[in-house]
Amino acid sequence: MRSLRIWIPLLCTAVLAAGVGFRLLLSDEDGTEPPISVGTTDVVGGLDPAGSYDTGSWALYANLYQSLLTLQPGSVAPVPDAAESCRFLAPALTSYACTVREGLTFANGRPLTARDVQYSFERLLGIATDIGPASLFAGLDSVSARGRTVTFGLRDRDATFPLKLATGAGAIVDRSRYPAKGLRPGAVVDGSGPYTLSAYTPGLRALLEPNPRYRGAVGVPRGSVEVRYFEDEEQLAAAWRRGDVDVAHRQLPPNLTSTLDPSQEDVRMTEAAGAEIRTVVFDLRAGSPLARREVRQAVAVLVDRGLITSRVHHSTVEPLYSLIPRGLTGHTTSFFDRYFRDDDAVARARAILRDAGIRTPVTFTYGHRAGRTFAAEAAELRRQLEATGLFRVKTVSAEWKQFQKGYATGAFDAYGLGWVPDFPDPDNFTGPLVGRANALHNTYASTRVDRLISLAQRHSDRRRAAGVFRAIQEEIARDVPVLPLWQKKDYVLAGPDVAGSEHLSDGTGVWRLWRLSRI
């Protein structure tokens, strides 16, 4: 997934015109408005926040659960949600305390207390599933509750800790309903967020109803929302064109967003500078042909990002040459500087492999999530590498959950993975992706990189960490555990009878369904 950030640019949105005409708004017999339907291709890994670290799951968590803190549109500083107030207890940034709002209840009527907060974090770290978000709190040493106060003890200074609390990993669960040592089965949610889950069919739909018991930073929503899930971007695009969904968001096919003319369509299109990136992740386990750094470096020399962005994505994405995307503190062009693509690229890659004693062609498997655009991207990567005679690539496609389990267990020598940041800080592109306890499961570990990540977290003034982030990216460009490919803008399509779509997503990792309403 999923994501910290400290940039203002990605919060700038441009709403491109609403066309003439409107979609017929039907009302229920009792006079209430029907749910606003939101279409997406994101897959929900699970409804238990201790068990999933993916965009689709976290999109629901932000609406069904509360965290102590949350992020408001246009802000890079978290504000209290389930908390009344939060603060570091000392300049050392190793102890953080939050006072839980008085009188909070879960949607089922049970009081939400500081004990539930403590339980939620201890449970998250105790379960620590392979595809869960426990790695985000790898630096959390202890959590205790006394009265309405929850105190977190950190192993080291971490100025980004409040941002991590504002993510789906900080979701608070009812300790009487969620088991301590295992994930809760079934399609049931007991949270205290702005919505309740009134109906859920995995892979098809989730019906969210306003939670009248909610007390927090965003207020009780005006109406219900139905999230509809589509297998691929083409199905989502077809549903949009038919008028089957009021809002379409993630992932929209490039041939739709690149050709849509808002002045001639019955649509509001919001375009936001985003921080979603896509990378090639390399498996470094013993026995993988990509375990040798020189092989990864040769791939880095050969990949032509320009052809990927233009041929596959119709220039709706931009080439990315660093782990930290543009718009964030510490962004560099470390991969371009080291592996610039020119007419001598093949000769340079061949020399790297020859000098390391590596026989060619190197054969490896490349895994990707099922979907037309993902398959096209994999085919273009294979074409580029095999055209040199230095590589043979077997592409493997899998549905999201199978793909997720596959890369977590080393089923692919390399695989393509998108990353949507959880919070607005460059730390979310370092620790979770290349730290020792990273979420990519490629076994990469570097003592120097870990030390630099820890050093960057110590700066309350994030601008002072810029040099450290640049040093991290230099190390990653040298080791190549991942290969950044592109960075994309975020597009939201909405019919003219829906307001608030411009606030649905702003790159801060929060899916604000509660901002949507009928006009």
PDB file of C-alpha atoms in Angstrom, residues 56-317:
ATOM      1  CA  GLY A  56      -9.077  -1.244  -0.870  1.00  0.00           C
ATOM      2  CA  SER A  57      -9.237  -2.336   2.759  1.00  0.00           C
ATOM      3  CA  TRP A  58      -7.920   0.937   4.114  1.00  0.00           C
ATOM      4  CA  ALA A  59     -10.441   2.869   2.046  1.00  0.00           C
ATOM      5  CA  LEU A  60     -13.182   1.154   4.067  1.00  0.00           C
ATOM      6  CA  TYR A  61     -11.328   1.387   7.379  1.00  0.00           C
ATOM      7  CA  ALA A  62     -11.219   5.190   7.107  1.00  0.00           C
ATOM      8  CA  ASN A  63     -15.025   5.213   6.973  1.00  0.00           C
ATOM      9  CA  LEU A  64     -15.962   2.391   9.355  1.00  0.00           C
ATOM     10  CA  TYR A  65     -13.369   2.746  12.115  1.00  0.00           C
ATOM     11  CA  GLN A  66     -11.901   5.634  14.042  1.00  0.00           C
ATOM     12  CA  SER A  67      -8.258   6.280  14.710  1.00  0.00           C
ATOM     13  CA  LEU A  68      -7.013   8.591  17.430  1.00  0.00           C
ATOM     14  CA  LEU A  69      -6.055  11.129  14.756  1.00  0.00           C
ATOM     15  CA  THR A  70      -7.068  11.816  11.169  1.00  0.00           C
ATOM     16  CA  LEU A  71      -6.051  14.013   8.241  1.00  0.00           C
ATOM     17  CA  GLN A  72      -8.315  16.764   6.952  1.00  0.00           C
ATOM     18  CA  PRO A  73      -8.394  17.758   3.257  1.00  0.00           C
ATOM     19  CA  GLY A  74      -5.585  20.149   2.424  1.00  0.00           C
ATOM     20  CA  SER A  75      -3.678  19.499   5.644  1.00  0.00           C
ATOM     21  CA  VAL A  76      -0.451  17.642   6.312  1.00  0.00           C
ATOM     22  CA  ALA A  77      -0.859  17.774  10.098  1.00  0.00           C
ATOM     23  CA  PRO A  78      -3.153  15.225  11.790  1.00  0.00           C
ATOM     24  CA  VAL A  79      -6.064  16.420  13.934  1.00  0.00           C
ATOM     25  CA  PRO A  80      -7.862  14.605  16.791  1.00  0.00           C
ATOM     26  CA  ASP A  81     -10.624  12.174  15.842  1.00  0.00           C
ATOM     27  CA  ALA A  82     -11.234   9.569  18.551  1.00  0.00           C
ATOM     28  CA  ALA A  83      -8.778  11.548  20.634  1.00  0.00           C
ATOM     29  CA  GLU A  84      -9.549  14.787  22.416  1.00  0.00           C
ATOM     30  CA  SER A  85      -5.882  15.763  22.256  1.00  0.00           C
ATOM     31  CA  CYS A  86      -2.456  14.186  21.621  1.00  0.00           C
ATOM     32  CA  ARG A  87       1.101  15.277  22.311  1.00  0.00           C
ATOM     33  CA  PHE A  88       4.705  14.162  22.674  1.00  0.00           C
ATOM     34  CA  LEU A  89       5.583  14.031  26.353  1.00  0.00           C
ATOM     35  CA  ALA A  90       9.199  15.081  25.942  1.00  0.00           C
ATOM     36  CA  PRO A  91      11.466  16.668  23.319  1.00  0.00           C
ATOM     37  CA  ALA A  92      13.117  13.256  22.863  1.00  0.00           C
ATOM     38  CA  LEU A  93      10.045  12.163  20.826  1.00  0.00           C
ATOM     39  CA  THR A  94      10.048   8.711  22.449  1.00  0.00           C
ATOM     40  CA  SER A  95       6.802   8.981  24.406  1.00  0.00           C
ATOM     41  CA  TYR A  96       3.433  10.038  22.988  1.00  0.00           C
ATOM     42  CA  ALA A  97       0.108  10.367  24.800  1.00  0.00           C
ATOM     43  CA  CYS A  98      -3.494  10.802  23.678  1.00  0.00           C
ATOM     44  CA  THR A  99      -6.602  11.569  25.715  1.00  0.00           C
ATOM     45  CA  VAL A 100      -9.628   9.715  24.337  1.00  0.00           C
ATOM     46  CA  ARG A 101     -12.801  11.756  23.823  1.00  0.00           C
ATOM     47  CA  GLU A 102     -15.270  11.414  26.642  1.00  0.00           C
ATOM     48  CA  GLY A 103     -18.518   9.603  25.869  1.00  0.00           C
ATOM     49  CA  LEU A 104     -17.427   7.787  22.701  1.00  0.00           C
ATOM     50  CA  THR A 105     -19.279   4.628  21.745  1.00  0.00           C
ATOM     51  CA  PHE A 106     -18.952   2.013  19.071  1.00  0.00           C
ATOM     52  CA  ALA A 107     -21.804   1.816  16.588  1.00  0.00           C
ATOM     53  CA  ASN A 108     -23.149  -1.179  18.549  1.00  0.00           C
ATOM     54  CA  GLY A 109     -23.598   1.038  21.622  1.00  0.00           C
ATOM     55  CA  ARG A 110     -20.678  -0.251  23.691  1.00  0.00           C
ATOM     56  CA  PRO A 111     -18.476   2.502  25.218  1.00  0.00           C
ATOM     57  CA  LEU A 112     -15.114   3.108  23.524  1.00  0.00           C
ATOM     58  CA  THR A 113     -12.396   3.544  26.127  1.00  0.00           C
ATOM     59  CA  ALA A 114      -8.637   3.892  26.337  1.00  0.00           C
ATOM     60  CA  ARG A 115      -8.535   0.158  27.062  1.00  0.00           C
ATOM     61  CA  ASP A 116      -9.952  -0.513  23.585  1.00  0.00           C
ATOM     62  CA  VAL A 117      -7.189   1.616  22.088  1.00  0.00           C
ATOM     63  CA  GLN A 118      -4.513  -0.264  24.011  1.00  0.00           C
ATOM     64  CA  TYR A 119      -6.079  -3.583  23.035  1.00  0.00           C
ATOM     65  CA  SER A 120      -6.211  -2.621  19.347  1.00  0.00           C
ATOM     66  CA  PHE A 121      -2.485  -1.867  19.168  1.00  0.00           C
ATOM     67  CA  GLU A 122      -1.379  -4.845  21.240  1.00  0.00           C
ATOM     68  CA  ARG A 123      -3.579  -7.075  19.087  1.00  0.00           C
ATOM     69  CA  LEU A 124      -2.182  -5.621  15.851  1.00  0.00           C
ATOM     70  CA  LEU A 125       1.408  -6.252  16.909  1.00  0.00           C
ATOM     71  CA  GLY A 126       0.579  -9.646  18.414  1.00  0.00           C
ATOM     72  CA  ILE A 127      -1.117 -11.008  15.298  1.00  0.00           C
ATOM     73  CA  ALA A 128       1.416  -9.459  12.882  1.00  0.00           C
ATOM     74  CA  THR A 129       0.175 -11.196   9.731  1.00  0.00           C
ATOM     75  CA  ASP A 130       2.431 -11.317   6.663  1.00  0.00           C
ATOM     76  CA  ILE A 131       0.098  -9.015   4.714  1.00  0.00           C
ATOM     77  CA  GLY A 132      -0.988  -6.858   7.673  1.00  0.00           C
ATOM     78  CA  PRO A 133       0.144  -3.362   8.691  1.00  0.00           C
ATOM     79  CA  ALA A 134       2.085  -4.240  11.859  1.00  0.00           C
ATOM     80  CA  SER A 135       5.333  -3.170  10.161  1.00  0.00           C
ATOM     81  CA  LEU A 136       4.133   0.425  10.266  1.00  0.00           C
ATOM     82  CA  PHE A 137       4.473   0.326  14.061  1.00  0.00           C
ATOM     83  CA  ALA A 138       7.733  -1.608  14.186  1.00  0.00           C
ATOM     84  CA  GLY A 139       9.142   1.138  16.428  1.00  0.00           C
ATOM     85  CA  LEU A 140       6.338   0.898  19.011  1.00  0.00           C
ATOM     86  CA  ASP A 141       7.755  -0.555  22.231  1.00  0.00           C
ATOM     87  CA  SER A 142       4.785  -0.315  24.617  1.00  0.00           C
ATOM     88  CA  VAL A 143       1.234   0.976  24.966  1.00  0.00           C
ATOM     89  CA  SER A 144      -0.640   1.533  28.221  1.00  0.00           C
ATOM     90  CA  ALA A 145      -4.006   2.935  29.272  1.00  0.00           C
ATOM     91  CA  ARG A 146      -4.913   4.837  32.413  1.00  0.00           C
ATOM     92  CA  GLY A 147      -8.256   6.552  32.692  1.00  0.00           C
ATOM     93  CA  ARG A 148      -8.871   8.231  29.348  1.00  0.00           C
ATOM     94  CA  THR A 149      -5.152   8.508  28.538  1.00  0.00           C
ATOM     95  CA  VAL A 150      -3.241   6.176  26.232  1.00  0.00           C
ATOM     96  CA  THR A 151       0.559   6.376  26.342  1.00  0.00           C
ATOM     97  CA  PHE A 152       2.829   5.000  23.630  1.00  0.00           C
ATOM     98  CA  GLY A 153       6.471   4.212  24.312  1.00  0.00           C
ATOM     99  CA  LEU A 154       8.744   4.300  21.248  1.00  0.00           C
ATOM    100  CA  ARG A 155      12.057   2.511  20.810  1.00  0.00           C
ATOM    101  CA  ASP A 156      13.568   5.549  19.157  1.00  0.00           C
ATOM    102  CA  ARG A 157      12.623   9.137  18.358  1.00  0.00           C
ATOM    103  CA  ASP A 158       9.942   9.297  15.683  1.00  0.00           C
ATOM    104  CA  ALA A 159       8.431  12.620  14.643  1.00  0.00           C
ATOM    105  CA  THR A 160       6.192  10.778  12.165  1.00  0.00           C
ATOM    106  CA  PHE A 161       4.394   8.735  14.839  1.00  0.00           C
ATOM    107  CA  PRO A 162       1.273  10.992  14.915  1.00  0.00           C
ATOM    108  CA  LEU A 163       0.890  10.508  11.164  1.00  0.00           C
ATOM    109  CA  LYS A 164       1.038   6.737  11.591  1.00  0.00           C
ATOM    110  CA  LEU A 165      -1.702   6.923  14.208  1.00  0.00           C
ATOM    111  CA  ALA A 166      -3.925   8.600  11.599  1.00  0.00           C
ATOM    112  CA  THR A 167      -3.749   5.594   9.251  1.00  0.00           C
ATOM    113  CA  GLY A 168      -5.802   2.424   8.960  1.00  0.00           C
ATOM    114  CA  ALA A 169      -3.183   0.684  11.094  1.00  0.00           C
ATOM    115  CA  GLY A 170      -4.391   2.845  13.984  1.00  0.00           C
ATOM    116  CA  ALA A 171      -8.032   1.721  13.663  1.00  0.00           C
ATOM    117  CA  ILE A 172      -9.711   1.126  17.027  1.00  0.00           C
ATOM    118  CA  VAL A 173     -11.712  -2.087  17.444  1.00  0.00           C
ATOM    119  CA  ASP A 174     -14.191  -3.270  20.072  1.00  0.00           C
ATOM    120  CA  ARG A 175     -12.149  -5.529  22.339  1.00  0.00           C
ATOM    121  CA  SER A 176     -15.246  -7.594  23.167  1.00  0.00           C
ATOM    122  CA  ARG A 177     -15.801  -8.503  19.494  1.00  0.00           C
ATOM    123  CA  TYR A 178     -12.297  -8.966  18.027  1.00  0.00           C
ATOM    124  CA  PRO A 179     -10.186 -11.931  19.210  1.00  0.00           C
ATOM    125  CA  ALA A 180      -6.769 -11.144  20.636  1.00  0.00           C
ATOM    126  CA  LYS A 181      -4.831 -13.867  18.830  1.00  0.00           C
ATOM    127  CA  GLY A 182      -6.525 -14.157  15.473  1.00  0.00           C
ATOM    128  CA  LEU A 183      -8.399 -12.248  12.799  1.00  0.00           C
ATOM    129  CA  ARG A 184     -12.138 -11.843  13.093  1.00  0.00           C
ATOM    130  CA  PRO A 185     -13.919 -13.920  10.420  1.00  0.00           C
ATOM    131  CA  GLY A 186     -16.972 -12.937   8.461  1.00  0.00           C
ATOM    132  CA  ALA A 187     -18.320  -9.726   6.979  1.00  0.00           C
ATOM    133  CA  VAL A 188     -18.984  -7.922  10.253  1.00  0.00           C
ATOM    134  CA  VAL A 189     -17.526  -4.641  11.488  1.00  0.00           C
ATOM    135  CA  ASP A 190     -17.764  -3.121  14.960  1.00  0.00           C
ATOM    136  CA  GLY A 191     -16.198   0.296  14.700  1.00  0.00           C
ATOM    137  CA  SER A 192     -16.956   3.868  15.700  1.00  0.00           C
ATOM    138  CA  GLY A 193     -16.381   5.626  12.374  1.00  0.00           C
ATOM    139  CA  PRO A 194     -18.782   7.892  10.477  1.00  0.00           C
ATOM    140  CA  TYR A 195     -20.420   4.884   8.761  1.00  0.00           C
ATOM    141  CA  THR A 196     -21.659   1.420   9.651  1.00  0.00           C
ATOM    142  CA  LEU A 197     -21.456  -1.534   7.284  1.00  0.00           C
ATOM    143  CA  SER A 198     -25.038  -2.597   6.659  1.00  0.00           C
ATOM    144  CA  ALA A 199     -24.369  -5.000   3.775  1.00  0.00           C
ATOM    145  CA  TYR A 200     -21.264  -6.517   2.249  1.00  0.00           C
ATOM    146  CA  THR A 201     -20.618  -8.957  -0.583  1.00  0.00           C
ATOM    147  CA  PRO A 202     -16.879  -9.495  -1.151  1.00  0.00           C
ATOM    148  CA  GLY A 203     -15.807  -8.374  -4.586  1.00  0.00           C
ATOM    149  CA  LEU A 204     -19.208  -6.883  -5.408  1.00  0.00           C
ATOM    150  CA  ARG A 205     -20.528  -4.234  -3.034  1.00  0.00           C
ATOM    151  CA  ALA A 206     -20.363  -2.603   0.370  1.00  0.00           C
ATOM    152  CA  LEU A 207     -23.309  -0.578   1.640  1.00  0.00           C
ATOM    153  CA  LEU A 208     -22.377   2.081   4.177  1.00  0.00           C
ATOM    154  CA  GLU A 209     -24.999   3.809   6.320  1.00  0.00           C
ATOM    155  CA  PRO A 210     -24.414   6.940   8.445  1.00  0.00           C
ATOM    156  CA  ASN A 211     -23.488   6.130  12.040  1.00  0.00           C
ATOM    157  CA  PRO A 212     -25.589   8.394  14.298  1.00  0.00           C
ATOM    158  CA  ARG A 213     -23.347   7.544  17.265  1.00  0.00           C
ATOM    159  CA  TYR A 214     -20.221   8.898  15.587  1.00  0.00           C
ATOM    160  CA  ARG A 215     -18.406  11.717  17.379  1.00  0.00           C
ATOM    161  CA  GLY A 216     -15.200  12.947  15.838  1.00  0.00           C
ATOM    162  CA  ALA A 217     -13.483  15.268  13.411  1.00  0.00           C
ATOM    163  CA  VAL A 218     -15.652  14.833  10.309  1.00  0.00           C
ATOM    164  CA  GLY A 219     -19.279  14.801  11.468  1.00  0.00           C
ATOM    165  CA  VAL A 220     -22.089  12.358  10.672  1.00  0.00           C
ATOM    166  CA  PRO A 221     -22.482  11.870   6.876  1.00  0.00           C
ATOM    167  CA  ARG A 222     -25.581  13.179   5.113  1.00  0.00           C
ATOM    168  CA  GLY A 223     -26.525   9.945   3.399  1.00  0.00           C
ATOM    169  CA  SER A 224     -25.557   6.382   2.566  1.00  0.00           C
ATOM    170  CA  VAL A 225     -22.936   5.249   0.059  1.00  0.00           C
ATOM    171  CA  GLU A 226     -22.692   2.041  -1.920  1.00  0.00           C
ATOM    172  CA  VAL A 227     -19.201   1.038  -3.004  1.00  0.00           C
ATOM    173  CA  ARG A 228     -19.249  -1.189  -6.081  1.00  0.00           C
ATOM    174  CA  TYR A 229     -16.230  -3.303  -6.927  1.00  0.00           C
ATOM    175  CA  PHE A 230     -15.194  -4.153 -10.496  1.00  0.00           C
ATOM    176  CA  GLU A 231     -12.709  -6.783 -11.641  1.00  0.00           C
ATOM    177  CA  ASP A 232     -10.768  -4.455 -13.922  1.00  0.00           C
ATOM    178  CA  GLU A 233     -10.586  -0.885 -15.129  1.00  0.00           C
ATOM    179  CA  GLU A 234     -12.439  -1.580 -18.365  1.00  0.00           C
ATOM    180  CA  GLN A 235     -15.465  -2.881 -16.466  1.00  0.00           C
ATOM    181  CA  LEU A 236     -15.372   0.219 -14.271  1.00  0.00           C
ATOM    182  CA  ALA A 237     -15.170   2.460 -17.338  1.00  0.00           C
ATOM    183  CA  ALA A 238     -18.119   0.652 -18.948  1.00  0.00           C
ATOM    184  CA  ALA A 239     -20.194   1.062 -15.777  1.00  0.00           C
ATOM    185  CA  TRP A 240     -19.359   4.755 -15.721  1.00  0.00           C
ATOM    186  CA  ARG A 241     -20.358   5.258 -19.329  1.00  0.00           C
ATOM    187  CA  ARG A 242     -23.676   3.472 -18.708  1.00  0.00           C
ATOM    188  CA  GLY A 243     -24.392   5.660 -15.697  1.00  0.00           C
ATOM    189  CA  ASP A 244     -24.361   2.684 -13.315  1.00  0.00           C
ATOM    190  CA  VAL A 245     -22.135   4.535 -10.836  1.00  0.00           C
ATOM    191  CA  ASP A 246     -22.289   8.149  -9.669  1.00  0.00           C
ATOM    192  CA  VAL A 247     -18.564   8.353  -8.919  1.00  0.00           C
ATOM    193  CA  ALA A 248     -15.601   6.454 -10.416  1.00  0.00           C
ATOM    194  CA  HIS A 249     -12.204   6.316  -8.737  1.00  0.00           C
ATOM    195  CA  ARG A 250      -9.250   3.906  -8.870  1.00  0.00           C
ATOM    196  CA  GLN A 251      -8.237   2.475 -11.214  1.00  0.00           C
ATOM    197  CA  LEU A 252      -9.513   4.268 -14.278  1.00  0.00           C
ATOM    198  CA  PRO A 253      -8.117   3.047 -17.626  1.00  0.00           C
ATOM    199  CA  PRO A 254      -5.586   5.391 -19.251  1.00  0.00           C
ATOM    200  CA  ASN A 255      -7.549   5.447 -22.503  1.00  0.00           C
ATOM    201  CA  LEU A 256     -10.487   6.978 -20.602  1.00  0.00           C
ATOM    202  CA  THR A 257      -8.726   9.667 -18.571  1.00  0.00           C
ATOM    203  CA  SER A 258      -6.470  10.659 -21.470  1.00  0.00           C
ATOM    204  CA  THR A 259      -9.327  11.193 -23.949  1.00  0.00           C
ATOM    205  CA  LEU A 260     -12.160  12.444 -21.760  1.00  0.00           C
ATOM    206  CA  ASP A 261     -13.353  15.917 -22.750  1.00  0.00           C
ATOM    207  CA  PRO A 262     -15.178  17.371 -19.728  1.00  0.00           C
ATOM    208  CA  SER A 263     -16.775  20.094 -21.847  1.00  0.00           C
ATOM    209  CA  GLN A 264     -18.627  17.439 -23.845  1.00  0.00           C
ATOM    210  CA  GLU A 265     -19.367  14.935 -21.089  1.00  0.00           C
ATOM    211  CA  ASP A 266     -21.921  14.772 -18.311  1.00  0.00           C
ATOM    212  CA  VAL A 267     -19.116  14.674 -15.781  1.00  0.00           C
ATOM    213  CA  ARG A 268     -17.032  16.451 -13.189  1.00  0.00           C
ATOM    214  CA  MET A 269     -13.432  15.348 -13.391  1.00  0.00           C
ATOM    215  CA  THR A 270     -11.080  16.145 -10.541  1.00  0.00           C
ATOM    216  CA  GLU A 271      -7.368  15.868 -11.147  1.00  0.00           C
ATOM    217  CA  ALA A 272      -5.018  16.006  -8.184  1.00  0.00           C
ATOM    218  CA  ALA A 273      -1.245  15.879  -8.154  1.00  0.00           C
ATOM    219  CA  GLY A 274      -0.802  12.486  -6.536  1.00  0.00           C
ATOM    220  CA  ALA A 275       1.901  10.482  -4.840  1.00  0.00           C
ATOM    221  CA  GLU A 276       0.901   7.019  -6.021  1.00  0.00           C
ATOM    222  CA  ILE A 277       3.908   5.254  -7.484  1.00  0.00           C
ATOM    223  CA  ARG A 278       4.592   1.956  -9.208  1.00  0.00           C
ATOM    224  CA  THR A 279       7.754  -0.054  -8.835  1.00  0.00           C
ATOM    225  CA  VAL A 280       9.321  -3.311  -9.899  1.00  0.00           C
ATOM    226  CA  VAL A 281      10.152  -5.240  -6.729  1.00  0.00           C
ATOM    227  CA  PHE A 282      13.002  -7.769  -6.864  1.00  0.00           C
ATOM    228  CA  ASP A 283      13.101 -10.955  -4.790  1.00  0.00           C
ATOM    229  CA  LEU A 284      16.434 -11.142  -2.999  1.00  0.00           C
ATOM    230  CA  ARG A 285      15.974 -14.623  -1.530  1.00  0.00           C
ATOM    231  CA  ALA A 286      18.783 -17.116  -2.081  1.00  0.00           C
ATOM    232  CA  GLY A 287      18.218 -18.984  -5.332  1.00  0.00           C
ATOM    233  CA  SER A 288      16.452 -16.136  -7.102  1.00  0.00           C
ATOM    234  CA  PRO A 289      18.266 -15.062 -10.302  1.00  0.00           C
ATOM    235  CA  LEU A 290      17.733 -11.482  -9.110  1.00  0.00           C
ATOM    236  CA  ALA A 291      19.440 -12.018  -5.764  1.00  0.00           C
ATOM    237  CA  ARG A 292      22.667 -10.750  -7.369  1.00  0.00           C
ATOM    238  CA  ARG A 293      22.845  -6.965  -7.277  1.00  0.00           C
ATOM    239  CA  GLU A 294      24.534  -6.805 -10.677  1.00  0.00           C
ATOM    240  CA  VAL A 295      21.514  -8.441 -12.334  1.00  0.00           C
ATOM    241  CA  ARG A 296      19.211  -5.847 -10.801  1.00  0.00           C
ATOM    242  CA  GLN A 297      21.541  -3.063 -11.876  1.00  0.00           C
ATOM    243  CA  ALA A 298      21.510  -4.360 -15.450  1.00  0.00           C
ATOM    244  CA  VAL A 299      17.711  -4.301 -15.457  1.00  0.00           C
ATOM    245  CA  ALA A 300      17.814  -0.729 -14.134  1.00  0.00           C
ATOM    246  CA  VAL A 301      20.037   0.294 -17.048  1.00  0.00           C
ATOM    247  CA  LEU A 302      17.741  -1.251 -19.661  1.00  0.00           C
ATOM    248  CA  VAL A 303      14.225  -0.225 -18.614  1.00  0.00           C
ATOM    249  CA  ASP A 304      12.872   2.645 -20.697  1.00  0.00           C
ATOM    250  CA  ARG A 305      10.272   4.395 -18.551  1.00  0.00           C
ATOM    251  CA  GLY A 306       9.326   6.789 -21.344  1.00  0.00           C
ATOM    252  CA  LEU A 307       8.000   3.953 -23.500  1.00  0.00           C
ATOM    253  CA  ILE A 308       6.071   2.481 -20.574  1.00  0.00           C
ATOM    254  CA  THR A 309       4.394   5.775 -19.721  1.00  0.00           C
ATOM    255  CA  SER A 310       3.515   6.612 -23.331  1.00  0.00           C
ATOM    256  CA  ARG A 311       2.667   3.230 -24.866  1.00  0.00           C
ATOM    257  CA  VAL A 312       0.919   1.637 -21.908  1.00  0.00           C
ATOM    258  CA  HIS A 313      -0.425   4.564 -19.899  1.00  0.00           C
ATOM    259  CA  HIS A 314      -1.085   7.111 -22.670  1.00  0.00           C
ATOM    260  CA  SER A 315       1.055   9.680 -20.787  1.00  0.00           C
ATOM    261  CA  THR A 316      -1.363   9.766 -17.832  1.00  0.00           C
ATOM    262  CA  VAL A 317       1.621   8.891 -15.614  1.00  0.00           C
TER     263      VAL A 317
END
